[in-house]
């Protein structure tokens, strides 16, 4: 009674950082994901935090990144 | 025993998108709301997501947008 | 394989206000909903906030208000 | 400094019901949405409840239904 | 002061899809997990969404899938 | 200053299981509740999980089941 | 390595109703709990909802009510 | 690249109590805040609980109270 | 169309206390549950609080405790 | 229409740390609170985290600590 | 049985505002915190809201800001 | 417009178990993570559960464990 399966996706959780802001921190995390994963398709922001350093603010964003599994 | 009513507000839920970032996506959603609604007064960020396209990242932000109802 | 549909309901999100308290603010929001909607049947309290003015406290309550859709 | 806006979406909250189960209740709500809205694209399940009647169980599912706004 | 360790489990997050409904989408995700993981033991439903296509509804379910780590 | 009391309801939390799916697991839990409780009126889905056994998937659904208290 | 046990408490979940408001609905639920339970000590508001009837609003409040178990 | 700062607000968390109900408990907490803080502007209800005493119910409400910081 | 029912479980909510810590408070609650319930199988930690007394800290842990219902 | 105020409490948010575990980290935070605050009465655990150092695990617990305000 | 205490941190909740966006609003709140607090080390974004004024959007971000307590 | 990326972190979700308590279960999970991952830096407690066996309580703790990705 199982029907032919549609696509299956997996999510992986990354934390991107940036001295500039969250949009930039997201770009860093997505680019890193694309270095080792194929078919990266979407992300969800789970948490936004930051660290105060002598050089200013380090923005930290936690993402769930979704990609399609092959075969 | 009912006292004279104060202002009543309504919230509507919009998703703004931008290739630049979330601040910009919010501006798009607020401007769109103002095209059809009067008395738009505040918003609340409910969710931040994104889609990875061949052209880069599409930032997506879900807002509850509040406006005063008239009479 | 779709069975005959039961009733469909819609929810709309209103914020009622009152100088007296939350029970009163809810009454204001429900009465306002009934001015433009038919078949208003239930509500759910989503948030309770308030504003401090020179005249005292303005109680603000956010409701999801449910009503049956016709045909 | 505002960039050309991407698509704006709106979400509306419906409750579908069914005597059979949640998958069927979702179909009812989506079909109802399509009667009055264009460009219905996705939904999110917010809540699953039910009512016990003399005839059995009425499954009730609350959905946020997303559709693209035009121009 | 550390006692002998009990079993350690890991969770991985998958999204299963189906044209039929959520029970079926879960089966697809679990079967996919079993293709590459041993000792798959339980799952937790994290989110239920869907996409409306020209062919009907695509049900999407996000699962945390738990499996025992070996040695 | 206490007004005559309306109906009082109680909720009890049950977990139904099924080899078929969640709709069926809910029916099992509701039928079990009706064996020992009168006036069972509604339920709310709190959690959906499952166990993978040699025989396939066991769907597990946690419900808050509401019933009216008498006198 | 188990130390002498302190008091153990149990929570039961009741829904009180009132035509007047939530404070009154809470009193009804607490009084009902005291009819069958001893040592009722505290409560926590879990949910506030309501039903619109021909006679006005029925306020509904869900409480977790805590009481000390004896011996 | 930092723009002139807008107003900065601070939130403090108070618990107000009352033998009458939550609206009254909120007034007590707000009045107490105004004894030691200037520019008290809004509040958010975080939690509603209560204690059952020999004299009846003590309503307890936890508020986040917001006020503008000066210079 | 109902399949033979699997096991049905019930959850009950207890608060265990201890002068030592949360692990010990959980043991107290589980042992108390086993005095009146059969088939106690698992628990979930819902909340951790504490009270400061003249004698030190009283750790309080709220558990949902699950047990299998018979026939 | 304001009734004589009951006690007002305030909550402050501290993070205690320990190389031993959470029970010990809580004791550290409570003792620190008692150095500068009077009437410390209860706490609520909000978050449990940790840091891995060369010397082992540093357990970190975030508490809301409640104390009665005077006059 | 209490071990030497590690560092204790405190969190304070501020709302930063900006006409430009959230990254900027965070910088304002952090700079304000550093005017009166020493050892400011990290922050967590709790809420993002905004107000629509005649001059455009005022972005508002609520932060929990963490700092180490001395001695 | 992308700035040089800061460190990227990944989180993996493990469940540690112990017959002794949660502090010990966390140590087990962290030690297991360090067997296959480098740069393990922090963890967050997501859930605390347990199983009652003939031999007593098995404490189960779900952790998100964070580690720095290399190059």
XYZ file of C-alpha atoms in Angstrom, chain C residues 1-11 42 44 64 69-71, chain D residues 10 12-17 20 24 27-29 31-32 35 47 62:
34
model
C -11.227 9.447 -3.008
C -12.303 12.813 -1.558
C -15.293 12.560 0.772
C -18.046 15.190 0.933
C -16.586 18.178 2.706
C -17.667 19.183 6.200
C -17.894 22.803 7.233
C -14.854 24.989 6.559
C -13.968 27.723 9.061
C -11.730 30.752 8.749
C -9.823 32.576 11.460
C -15.283 30.969 18.826
C -8.588 31.977 21.038
C -7.940 34.558 16.629
C -17.587 29.939 5.703
C -20.735 29.655 3.659
C -21.052 27.480 0.634
C -0.236 36.375 1.851
C -4.898 33.007 5.322
C -5.894 30.663 8.146
C -8.566 28.024 7.431
C -9.917 25.048 9.395
C -10.854 22.002 7.312
C -12.961 19.162 8.687
C -12.273 10.382 7.521
C -8.928 14.544 3.683
C -7.971 18.632 0.804
C -11.299 20.195 1.775
C -9.651 23.350 3.075
C -10.262 23.220 -2.372
C -12.287 25.836 -0.522
C -12.731 28.750 -4.907
C -3.085 22.564 14.807
C -5.989 24.391 11.053
